[in-house]
C-alpha angles and dihedrals in degrees: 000000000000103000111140106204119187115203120189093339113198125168122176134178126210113303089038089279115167118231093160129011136186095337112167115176131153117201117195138225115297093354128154100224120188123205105196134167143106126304111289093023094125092252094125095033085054080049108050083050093068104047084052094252099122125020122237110245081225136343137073135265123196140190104200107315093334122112102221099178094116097018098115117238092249082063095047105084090223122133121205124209102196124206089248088056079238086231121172100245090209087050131089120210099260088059096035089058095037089050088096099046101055083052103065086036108250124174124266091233088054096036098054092048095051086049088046101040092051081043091059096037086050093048090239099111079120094060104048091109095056137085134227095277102048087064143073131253093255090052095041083058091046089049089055098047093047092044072068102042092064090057085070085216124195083227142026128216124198114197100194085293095171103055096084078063129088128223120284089039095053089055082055101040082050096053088043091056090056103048080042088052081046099051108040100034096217130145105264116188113185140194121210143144087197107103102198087053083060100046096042096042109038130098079184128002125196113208118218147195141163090001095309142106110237096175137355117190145112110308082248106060088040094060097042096032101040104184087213146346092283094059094044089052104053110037101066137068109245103025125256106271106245134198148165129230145098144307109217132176130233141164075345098296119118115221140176120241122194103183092256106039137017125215118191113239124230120255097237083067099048088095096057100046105042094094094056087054102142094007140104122272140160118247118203125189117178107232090248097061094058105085135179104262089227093067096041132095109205106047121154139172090254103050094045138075135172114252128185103244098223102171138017121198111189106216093177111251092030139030128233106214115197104205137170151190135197092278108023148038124223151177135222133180114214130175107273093250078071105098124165129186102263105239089017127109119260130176115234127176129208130215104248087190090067093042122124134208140211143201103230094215108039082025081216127147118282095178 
């Protein structure tokens, strides 16, 4: 049994100062989990807990049943793939992935079918002859996390492990690690800042920020069900529209005014929001649910409003519009036959079904 199991979690540097703080988190058996949040959150400190690199202030971590607070990292049976690969230069692969091995005194026979078999699974039986230098980023990458596969550890760790990538490689590494998940049915826990590696990788991912988990649930639920502003925020690209203004009351309809503008809210959020009638919130609509109302269907007076279309960028299939009002900026994203005049007005509408709201002081979800 690999469940890894966090309980109380603190973790605090010289000068009391808090890294990590009341973090409780079960991950089950043979589950993908994704840490995400911004630099500084507490994701790599939570993970380097668990390796046994650092020590928790208080709290307990557990493997299964077993209590692994003093067990040193070498006794875990975790394997770590780092963001610099962490590869022997004078090495070459063969001898980077068997290293472990020899060290626990395997036997050759043994050793040289683990490193074969993750080279084959890797698809780097044709490097194994080469050392770090002679390959590229992406293989080097390959190279680290089969150096782990071979361990044949209860749990993986992932350190950020696709940010030394660009682009195009990091869209392949990703897919790579989840037919890897997939394939091998190990626990994976993985750090990133990197919000569509989340999304995309993640059977669960626990959002974090300031040392705290705000909301730990399947990609999907988080993005539809943000838990506060923060969330909403941050999962998401582009990120959920916000702005500020006031719920008011009138011919007993609810509607949201701006300042600027007024959208009328839908009826299954009138309980929730009756107690913030004549007072500040936060609305949030996510950019794909703000369409041209030529191309919509279900445009009415009270869910558009006219916006001043400051900026296009053309993604290929989609277009970002960058679009504002007196008060506030936004963005939308359109099909890429949508093609407004740049500084010209457009009328968009939003999905009022889709909106989110916010309280302005606990920044909380309202509905």
């Amino acid at each position: 049994m690999t469940e890894v199991t966090l309980k109380a979690i603190h973790k605090y540097y010289s000068g009391n100062i808090p890294a990590v703080k009341d973090v409780n988190l079960t991950i089950n058996e043979k589950e993908f989990v994704v840490l995400v949040g911004p630099s500084g959150c507490g994701k790599s400190t939570t993970l380097r807990m668990i390796a046994g690199l650092e020590d928790p202030t208080s709290g307990d971590i557990y493997i299964g049943d077993r209590l692994i607070n003093n067990i040193p990292a070498k006794d875990r049976n975790i394997a770590m793939v780092f963001q610099n690969y962490a590869l022997y230069p004078h090495m070459n692969v063969y001898r980077n992935m068997e290293f472990a091995l020899r060290l626990r005194r395997y036997s050759k026979k043994d050793i040289d079918k683990r490193v074969k078999d993750a080279a084959q699974i890797l698809g780097i039986s044709h490097l194994l002859g080469r050392r770090p230098r002679e390959i590229s980023g992406g293989e080097r990458q390959r190279v680290a996390v089969g150096r782990a596969i071979v361990r044949k550890p209860d749990v993986f760790l992932f350190d950020e492990p696709l940010s030394n990538l660009d682009a195009k490689m990091r869209v392949q590494m990703r897919t790579e690690i989840h037919k890897l998940h997939l394939r091998i049915q190990t626990t994976m826990i993985y750090v990133t800042h990197d919000q569509t590696e989340a999304m995309t990788l993640g059977d669960r991912i626990a959002v974090m920020k300031d040392g705290e988990v705000l909301q730990f649930d399947t990609p999907l639920n988080v993005y539809d069900n943000p838990v506060n502003k923060f969330v909403a925020g941050f999962i998401g690209s582009p990120a959920m529209n916000l702005m500020n203004g006031r719920v008011i009351k009138k011919d007993d309809k609810l509607y949201f005014d701006e300042g600027g503008f007024r959208v009328k809210i839908q009826e299954p959020m009138y309980e929730k929001l009756k107690d913030y009638i004549d007072k500040e919130v936060v609305f949030g609509v996510r950019p794909e649910n703000i369409y041209d109302k030529l191309f919509a269907s279900d445009a009415t007076p009270d869910n558009t409003l006219t916006v001043l279309c400051e900026v296009m960028e053309t993604m290929g299939s989609q277009n970002y519009l960058y679009l504002s009002t007196a008060k506030h900026t936004m963005v939308a994203v359109v099909e890429a036959s949508n093609k407004p005049i740049i500084g010209g007005r457009v009328e968009v509408v939003f999905d009022m079904m889709k909106a989110h709201f916010f309280d302005p002081s606990t920044e909380n979800t309202i509905v």
